[in-house]
Amino acid sequence: MKKIAVLNQKGGTGKTTLSINLARAFISAGYKVILVDADPQSSTRDWNDANDGKIVPVIGLDRKSLPSDMNNITGYDIAIIDGAPQTKELAIAAIKTADIVLIPVQPSPFDIWAANDLVNLIKERQELTDGNPKAAFVVSRQIQNTGSGREVRDVLMDSELKIFKAGTFQRIAYSDCIATGKTVFEYTDKKAKEEIEEIANELWSYINE
């Protein structure tokens, strides 16, 4: 089972929205997927309640014992871990668990600054484990018809982590679908769905390199 942790120490980066929609993308591609809510705020579990658990299997594991707890989960191809912001111990637990850490970052200085601590935690782990887990940035909530996505990618290059070509733009579809317990795959915005599919494809390729 491939374990993907979606992490950022700052809230509001689109972490939960990305986790949910990526889980749905992989299910649509034929994989067996479980979504792990490792955030005590339980936003993913609230979303799951809104659709009566009909879209993606969700389990709550918001404890420091996440690495050992994950060993008890079987029968899935992919586990996507929606990590907790502002909680170093839970972030470390998710990093220890993951095969890859995906870091959503908005085109904002605050997001970039907040990601620095997480990057340091990942690199500390990589030094102990021969470069694992892999890690990559994905730029989220870019503004249409601006150079914001390109500019933030230029800044993120200093981290020496991979930066995905795929990313998301600001779209009402993302907030609307989460509020109603859905994903962009049940919504009418074709471009939002294509964005998520492109991220999922790039992510899967990177995991399996």
PDB file of C-alpha atoms in Angstrom:
ATOM      1  CA  MET A   1       0.000   0.000   0.000  1.00  0.00           C
ATOM      2  CA  LYS A   2       1.361   3.400  -1.016  1.00  0.00           C
ATOM      3  CA  LYS A   3       0.998   6.014   1.737  1.00  0.00           C
ATOM      4  CA  ILE A   4       0.633   9.658   0.708  1.00  0.00           C
ATOM      5  CA  ALA A   5       0.698  12.352   3.408  1.00  0.00           C
ATOM      6  CA  VAL A   6      -0.705  15.768   2.485  1.00  0.00           C
ATOM      7  CA  LEU A   7       0.894  18.187   4.935  1.00  0.00           C
ATOM      8  CA  ASN A   8       1.429  21.847   5.658  1.00  0.00           C
ATOM      9  CA  GLN A   9       1.996  23.461   9.048  1.00  0.00           C
ATOM     10  CA  LYS A  10      -0.213  26.373   8.020  1.00  0.00           C
ATOM     11  CA  GLY A  11      -3.971  26.063   7.848  1.00  0.00           C
ATOM     12  CA  GLY A  12      -5.972  27.205   4.841  1.00  0.00           C
ATOM     13  CA  THR A  13      -3.613  25.906   2.162  1.00  0.00           C
ATOM     14  CA  GLY A  14      -6.186  23.598   0.596  1.00  0.00           C
ATOM     15  CA  LYS A  15      -4.745  20.493   2.257  1.00  0.00           C
ATOM     16  CA  THR A  16      -8.037  18.784   3.090  1.00  0.00           C
ATOM     17  CA  THR A  17      -9.644  19.724  -0.219  1.00  0.00           C
ATOM     18  CA  LEU A  18      -6.672  18.263  -2.082  1.00  0.00           C
ATOM     19  CA  SER A  19      -6.638  15.078   0.023  1.00  0.00           C
ATOM     20  CA  ILE A  20     -10.316  14.389  -0.562  1.00  0.00           C
ATOM     21  CA  ASN A  21     -10.240  15.059  -4.284  1.00  0.00           C
ATOM     22  CA  LEU A  22      -7.049  13.065  -4.857  1.00  0.00           C
ATOM     23  CA  ALA A  23      -8.606  10.105  -3.045  1.00  0.00           C
ATOM     24  CA  ARG A  24     -11.600  10.339  -5.369  1.00  0.00           C
ATOM     25  CA  ALA A  25      -9.325  10.619  -8.425  1.00  0.00           C
ATOM     26  CA  PHE A  26      -7.483   7.428  -7.538  1.00  0.00           C
ATOM     27  CA  ILE A  27     -10.751   5.596  -6.902  1.00  0.00           C
ATOM     28  CA  SER A  28     -11.962   6.759 -10.308  1.00  0.00           C
ATOM     29  CA  ALA A  29      -8.746   5.326 -11.772  1.00  0.00           C
ATOM     30  CA  GLY A  30      -9.562   1.919 -10.312  1.00  0.00           C
ATOM     31  CA  TYR A  31      -7.488   1.884  -7.117  1.00  0.00           C
ATOM     32  CA  LYS A  32      -8.723   0.867  -3.676  1.00  0.00           C
ATOM     33  CA  VAL A  33      -8.217   3.964  -1.538  1.00  0.00           C
ATOM     34  CA  ILE A  34      -8.653   4.861   2.116  1.00  0.00           C
ATOM     35  CA  LEU A  35      -8.560   8.439   3.382  1.00  0.00           C
ATOM     36  CA  VAL A  36      -6.947   8.850   6.802  1.00  0.00           C
ATOM     37  CA  ASP A  37      -7.990  11.926   8.790  1.00  0.00           C
ATOM     38  CA  ALA A  38      -4.951  12.650  10.975  1.00  0.00           C
ATOM     39  CA  ASP A  39      -6.162  16.140  11.912  1.00  0.00           C
ATOM     40  CA  PRO A  40      -7.862  16.547  15.326  1.00  0.00           C
ATOM     41  CA  GLN A  41     -10.111  19.194  13.737  1.00  0.00           C
ATOM     42  CA  SER A  42     -11.668  16.235  11.855  1.00  0.00           C
ATOM     43  CA  SER A  43     -12.647  18.233   8.761  1.00  0.00           C
ATOM     44  CA  THR A  44     -12.345  15.152   6.548  1.00  0.00           C
ATOM     45  CA  ARG A  45     -14.601  13.175   8.867  1.00  0.00           C
ATOM     46  CA  ASP A  46     -17.148  16.008   8.835  1.00  0.00           C
ATOM     47  CA  TRP A  47     -17.076  15.963   5.033  1.00  0.00           C
ATOM     48  CA  ASN A  48     -17.516  12.185   5.073  1.00  0.00           C
ATOM     49  CA  ASP A  49     -20.553  12.508   7.349  1.00  0.00           C
ATOM     50  CA  ALA A  50     -22.079  14.971   4.890  1.00  0.00           C
ATOM     51  CA  ASN A  51     -22.164  12.279   2.180  1.00  0.00           C
ATOM     52  CA  ASP A  52     -22.968   9.390   4.561  1.00  0.00           C
ATOM     53  CA  GLY A  53     -19.632   7.761   3.747  1.00  0.00           C
ATOM     54  CA  LYS A  54     -20.637   6.984   0.178  1.00  0.00           C
ATOM     55  CA  ILE A  55     -17.700   8.477  -1.757  1.00  0.00           C
ATOM     56  CA  VAL A  56     -14.410   7.563  -0.051  1.00  0.00           C
ATOM     57  CA  PRO A  57     -13.736   5.301   2.961  1.00  0.00           C
ATOM     58  CA  VAL A  58     -12.508   7.516   5.827  1.00  0.00           C
ATOM     59  CA  ILE A  59     -10.866   6.612   9.126  1.00  0.00           C
ATOM     60  CA  GLY A  60      -9.719   8.942  11.901  1.00  0.00           C
ATOM     61  CA  LEU A  61      -6.179   8.417  13.234  1.00  0.00           C
ATOM     62  CA  ASP A  62      -5.105  11.697  14.814  1.00  0.00           C
ATOM     63  CA  ARG A  63      -2.504  10.265  17.186  1.00  0.00           C
ATOM     64  CA  LYS A  64       1.269  10.118  17.478  1.00  0.00           C
ATOM     65  CA  SER A  65       0.927   6.354  17.047  1.00  0.00           C
ATOM     66  CA  LEU A  66      -0.038   6.863  13.396  1.00  0.00           C
ATOM     67  CA  PRO A  67       2.930   4.850  11.986  1.00  0.00           C
ATOM     68  CA  SER A  68       2.014   1.722  13.960  1.00  0.00           C
ATOM     69  CA  ASP A  69      -1.737   2.297  13.556  1.00  0.00           C
ATOM     70  CA  MET A  70      -1.310   2.323   9.780  1.00  0.00           C
ATOM     71  CA  ASN A  71       0.158  -1.191   9.936  1.00  0.00           C
ATOM     72  CA  ASN A  72      -3.308  -2.440  10.887  1.00  0.00           C
ATOM     73  CA  ILE A  73      -4.876  -1.099   7.685  1.00  0.00           C
ATOM     74  CA  THR A  74      -4.913  -3.673   4.887  1.00  0.00           C
ATOM     75  CA  GLY A  75      -6.740  -4.317   1.643  1.00  0.00           C
ATOM     76  CA  TYR A  76      -6.052  -0.944   0.014  1.00  0.00           C
ATOM     77  CA  ASP A  77      -3.727   0.162  -2.779  1.00  0.00           C
ATOM     78  CA  ILE A  78      -3.383   3.743  -1.550  1.00  0.00           C
ATOM     79  CA  ALA A  79      -3.799   5.542   1.776  1.00  0.00           C
ATOM     80  CA  ILE A  80      -4.021   9.325   1.680  1.00  0.00           C
ATOM     81  CA  ILE A  81      -3.275  10.969   5.015  1.00  0.00           C
ATOM     82  CA  ASP A  82      -4.807  14.391   5.614  1.00  0.00           C
ATOM     83  CA  GLY A  83      -2.313  15.723   8.149  1.00  0.00           C
ATOM     84  CA  ALA A  84      -2.721  18.200  10.969  1.00  0.00           C
ATOM     85  CA  PRO A  85      -1.501  21.811  10.721  1.00  0.00           C
ATOM     86  CA  GLN A  86       0.391  23.514  13.558  1.00  0.00           C
ATOM     87  CA  THR A  87       1.109  20.233  15.352  1.00  0.00           C
ATOM     88  CA  LYS A  88       4.745  19.211  15.073  1.00  0.00           C
ATOM     89  CA  GLU A  89       4.352  15.801  16.736  1.00  0.00           C
ATOM     90  CA  LEU A  90       1.519  14.767  14.408  1.00  0.00           C
ATOM     91  CA  ALA A  91       3.421  16.081  11.396  1.00  0.00           C
ATOM     92  CA  ILE A  92       6.438  13.977  12.365  1.00  0.00           C
ATOM     93  CA  ALA A  93       4.194  10.922  12.753  1.00  0.00           C
ATOM     94  CA  ALA A  94       2.777  11.450   9.263  1.00  0.00           C
ATOM     95  CA  ILE A  95       6.260  11.936   7.772  1.00  0.00           C
ATOM     96  CA  LYS A  96       7.428   8.683   9.367  1.00  0.00           C
ATOM     97  CA  THR A  97       4.415   6.888   7.908  1.00  0.00           C
ATOM     98  CA  ALA A  98       4.490   8.236   4.367  1.00  0.00           C
ATOM     99  CA  ASP A  99       6.106   7.026   1.178  1.00  0.00           C
ATOM    100  CA  ILE A 100       5.657  10.553  -0.132  1.00  0.00           C
ATOM    101  CA  VAL A 101       4.742  13.900   1.429  1.00  0.00           C
ATOM    102  CA  LEU A 102       2.767  16.298  -0.745  1.00  0.00           C
ATOM    103  CA  ILE A 103       2.936  19.924   0.407  1.00  0.00           C
ATOM    104  CA  PRO A 104       0.209  22.245  -0.921  1.00  0.00           C
ATOM    105  CA  VAL A 105       1.328  25.871  -0.973  1.00  0.00           C
ATOM    106  CA  GLN A 106      -0.669  28.902  -2.023  1.00  0.00           C
ATOM    107  CA  PRO A 107       1.088  31.739  -3.872  1.00  0.00           C
ATOM    108  CA  SER A 108       1.588  33.654  -0.639  1.00  0.00           C
ATOM    109  CA  PRO A 109       4.724  34.526   1.366  1.00  0.00           C
ATOM    110  CA  PHE A 110       2.989  33.265   4.519  1.00  0.00           C
ATOM    111  CA  ASP A 111       2.501  29.820   3.008  1.00  0.00           C
ATOM    112  CA  ILE A 112       6.099  29.638   1.858  1.00  0.00           C
ATOM    113  CA  TRP A 113       7.442  30.705   5.255  1.00  0.00           C
ATOM    114  CA  ALA A 114       5.208  28.198   7.017  1.00  0.00           C
ATOM    115  CA  ALA A 115       6.424  25.408   4.758  1.00  0.00           C
ATOM    116  CA  ASN A 116      10.046  25.926   5.782  1.00  0.00           C
ATOM    117  CA  ASP A 117       9.646  24.138   9.130  1.00  0.00           C
ATOM    118  CA  LEU A 118       7.951  21.200   7.430  1.00  0.00           C
ATOM    119  CA  VAL A 119      10.714  20.970   4.827  1.00  0.00           C
ATOM    120  CA  ASN A 120      13.283  20.822   7.632  1.00  0.00           C
ATOM    121  CA  LEU A 121      11.380  17.999   9.347  1.00  0.00           C
ATOM    122  CA  ILE A 122      11.224  16.055   6.082  1.00  0.00           C
ATOM    123  CA  LYS A 123      14.931  16.506   5.394  1.00  0.00           C
ATOM    124  CA  GLU A 124      15.805  15.390   8.925  1.00  0.00           C
ATOM    125  CA  ARG A 125      13.837  12.209   8.311  1.00  0.00           C
ATOM    126  CA  GLN A 126      15.387  11.686   4.883  1.00  0.00           C
ATOM    127  CA  GLU A 127      18.882  11.858   6.360  1.00  0.00           C
ATOM    128  CA  LEU A 128      18.015   8.919   8.623  1.00  0.00           C
ATOM    129  CA  THR A 129      16.237   6.803   6.018  1.00  0.00           C
ATOM    130  CA  ASP A 130      18.251   7.036   2.813  1.00  0.00           C
ATOM    131  CA  GLY A 131      16.121   9.797   1.282  1.00  0.00           C
ATOM    132  CA  ASN A 132      12.674   8.627   2.334  1.00  0.00           C
ATOM    133  CA  PRO A 133       9.986   9.772   2.207  1.00  0.00           C
ATOM    134  CA  LYS A 134       9.919  11.494  -1.133  1.00  0.00           C
ATOM    135  CA  ALA A 135       8.463  14.995  -0.979  1.00  0.00           C
ATOM    136  CA  ALA A 136       7.030  17.495  -3.421  1.00  0.00           C
ATOM    137  CA  PHE A 137       5.260  20.837  -3.497  1.00  0.00           C
ATOM    138  CA  VAL A 138       1.996  21.411  -5.319  1.00  0.00           C
ATOM    139  CA  VAL A 139       0.884  25.006  -5.866  1.00  0.00           C
ATOM    140  CA  SER A 140      -2.751  25.456  -4.910  1.00  0.00           C
ATOM    141  CA  ARG A 141      -5.319  28.209  -5.419  1.00  0.00           C
ATOM    142  CA  GLN A 142      -3.374  30.017  -8.103  1.00  0.00           C
ATOM    143  CA  ILE A 143      -5.071  33.091  -9.538  1.00  0.00           C
ATOM    144  CA  GLN A 144      -6.083  32.904 -13.164  1.00  0.00           C
ATOM    145  CA  ASN A 145      -4.301  35.157 -15.673  1.00  0.00           C
ATOM    146  CA  THR A 146      -1.463  36.058 -13.305  1.00  0.00           C
ATOM    147  CA  GLY A 147       2.098  34.876 -12.883  1.00  0.00           C
ATOM    148  CA  SER A 148       1.529  33.918  -9.235  1.00  0.00           C
ATOM    149  CA  GLY A 149       2.048  30.201  -9.803  1.00  0.00           C
ATOM    150  CA  ARG A 150       5.314  30.720 -11.664  1.00  0.00           C
ATOM    151  CA  GLU A 151       6.582  33.160  -9.042  1.00  0.00           C
ATOM    152  CA  VAL A 152       5.950  30.843  -6.093  1.00  0.00           C
ATOM    153  CA  ARG A 153       7.586  27.948  -7.951  1.00  0.00           C
ATOM    154  CA  ASP A 154      10.694  30.091  -8.457  1.00  0.00           C
ATOM    155  CA  VAL A 155      10.894  30.755  -4.714  1.00  0.00           C
ATOM    156  CA  LEU A 156      10.251  27.114  -3.775  1.00  0.00           C
ATOM    157  CA  MET A 157      13.229  25.977  -5.859  1.00  0.00           C
ATOM    158  CA  ASP A 158      15.484  26.974  -2.946  1.00  0.00           C
ATOM    159  CA  SER A 159      14.014  24.089  -0.913  1.00  0.00           C
ATOM    160  CA  GLU A 160      15.564  21.550  -3.334  1.00  0.00           C
ATOM    161  CA  LEU A 161      12.334  19.534  -3.236  1.00  0.00           C
ATOM    162  CA  LYS A 162      10.392  18.551  -6.331  1.00  0.00           C
ATOM    163  CA  ILE A 163       7.753  21.036  -7.482  1.00  0.00           C
ATOM    164  CA  PHE A 164       4.843  19.586  -9.428  1.00  0.00           C
ATOM    165  CA  LYS A 165       3.953  21.095 -12.775  1.00  0.00           C
ATOM    166  CA  ALA A 166       0.290  20.394 -12.040  1.00  0.00           C
ATOM    167  CA  GLY A 167      -1.601  22.521  -9.520  1.00  0.00           C
ATOM    168  CA  THR A 168      -4.982  24.024  -8.718  1.00  0.00           C
ATOM    169  CA  PHE A 169      -6.526  27.411  -9.443  1.00  0.00           C
ATOM    170  CA  GLN A 170      -9.047  29.372  -7.448  1.00  0.00           C
ATOM    171  CA  ARG A 171     -12.415  27.884  -8.350  1.00  0.00           C
ATOM    172  CA  ILE A 172     -15.769  28.007  -6.615  1.00  0.00           C
ATOM    173  CA  ALA A 173     -16.133  24.302  -7.389  1.00  0.00           C
ATOM    174  CA  TYR A 174     -13.581  23.349  -4.720  1.00  0.00           C
ATOM    175  CA  SER A 175     -15.327  25.099  -1.837  1.00  0.00           C
ATOM    176  CA  ASP A 176     -18.815  24.206  -3.030  1.00  0.00           C
ATOM    177  CA  CYS A 177     -18.142  20.499  -3.394  1.00  0.00           C
ATOM    178  CA  ILE A 178     -16.548  20.204   0.052  1.00  0.00           C
ATOM    179  CA  ALA A 179     -19.415  22.088   1.694  1.00  0.00           C
ATOM    180  CA  THR A 180     -21.898  19.617   0.215  1.00  0.00           C
ATOM    181  CA  GLY A 181     -19.916  16.456   0.950  1.00  0.00           C
ATOM    182  CA  LYS A 182     -18.889  15.952  -2.668  1.00  0.00           C
ATOM    183  CA  THR A 183     -15.770  16.166  -4.829  1.00  0.00           C
ATOM    184  CA  VAL A 184     -15.084  17.867  -8.143  1.00  0.00           C
ATOM    185  CA  PHE A 185     -15.850  14.509  -9.770  1.00  0.00           C
ATOM    186  CA  GLU A 186     -19.506  15.006  -8.783  1.00  0.00           C
ATOM    187  CA  TYR A 187     -19.445  18.671  -9.813  1.00  0.00           C
ATOM    188  CA  THR A 188     -19.928  20.386 -13.164  1.00  0.00           C
ATOM    189  CA  ASP A 189     -16.560  22.201 -13.327  1.00  0.00           C
ATOM    190  CA  LYS A 190     -14.599  20.139 -15.857  1.00  0.00           C
ATOM    191  CA  LYS A 191     -11.418  22.176 -15.402  1.00  0.00           C
ATOM    192  CA  ALA A 192     -11.297  21.511 -11.655  1.00  0.00           C
ATOM    193  CA  LYS A 193     -11.629  17.786 -12.284  1.00  0.00           C
ATOM    194  CA  GLU A 194      -8.841  17.917 -14.873  1.00  0.00           C
ATOM    195  CA  GLU A 195      -6.565  19.761 -12.422  1.00  0.00           C
ATOM    196  CA  ILE A 196      -6.995  17.046  -9.811  1.00  0.00           C
ATOM    197  CA  GLU A 197      -6.452  14.286 -12.368  1.00  0.00           C
ATOM    198  CA  GLU A 198      -3.219  15.929 -13.531  1.00  0.00           C
ATOM    199  CA  ILE A 199      -1.928  16.161  -9.953  1.00  0.00           C
ATOM    200  CA  ALA A 200      -2.892  12.529  -9.311  1.00  0.00           C
ATOM    201  CA  ASN A 201      -1.076  11.383 -12.462  1.00  0.00           C
ATOM    202  CA  GLU A 202       2.072  13.340 -11.620  1.00  0.00           C
ATOM    203  CA  LEU A 203       1.951  12.107  -8.031  1.00  0.00           C
ATOM    204  CA  TRP A 204       1.583   8.474  -9.028  1.00  0.00           C
ATOM    205  CA  SER A 205       4.448   8.731 -11.512  1.00  0.00           C
ATOM    206  CA  TYR A 206       6.696  10.284  -8.887  1.00  0.00           C
ATOM    207  CA  ILE A 207       5.847   7.621  -6.280  1.00  0.00           C
ATOM    208  CA  ASN A 208       6.757   4.872  -8.706  1.00  0.00           C
ATOM    209  CA  GLU A 209       9.984   6.346 -10.101  1.00  0.00           C
TER     210      GLU A 209
END
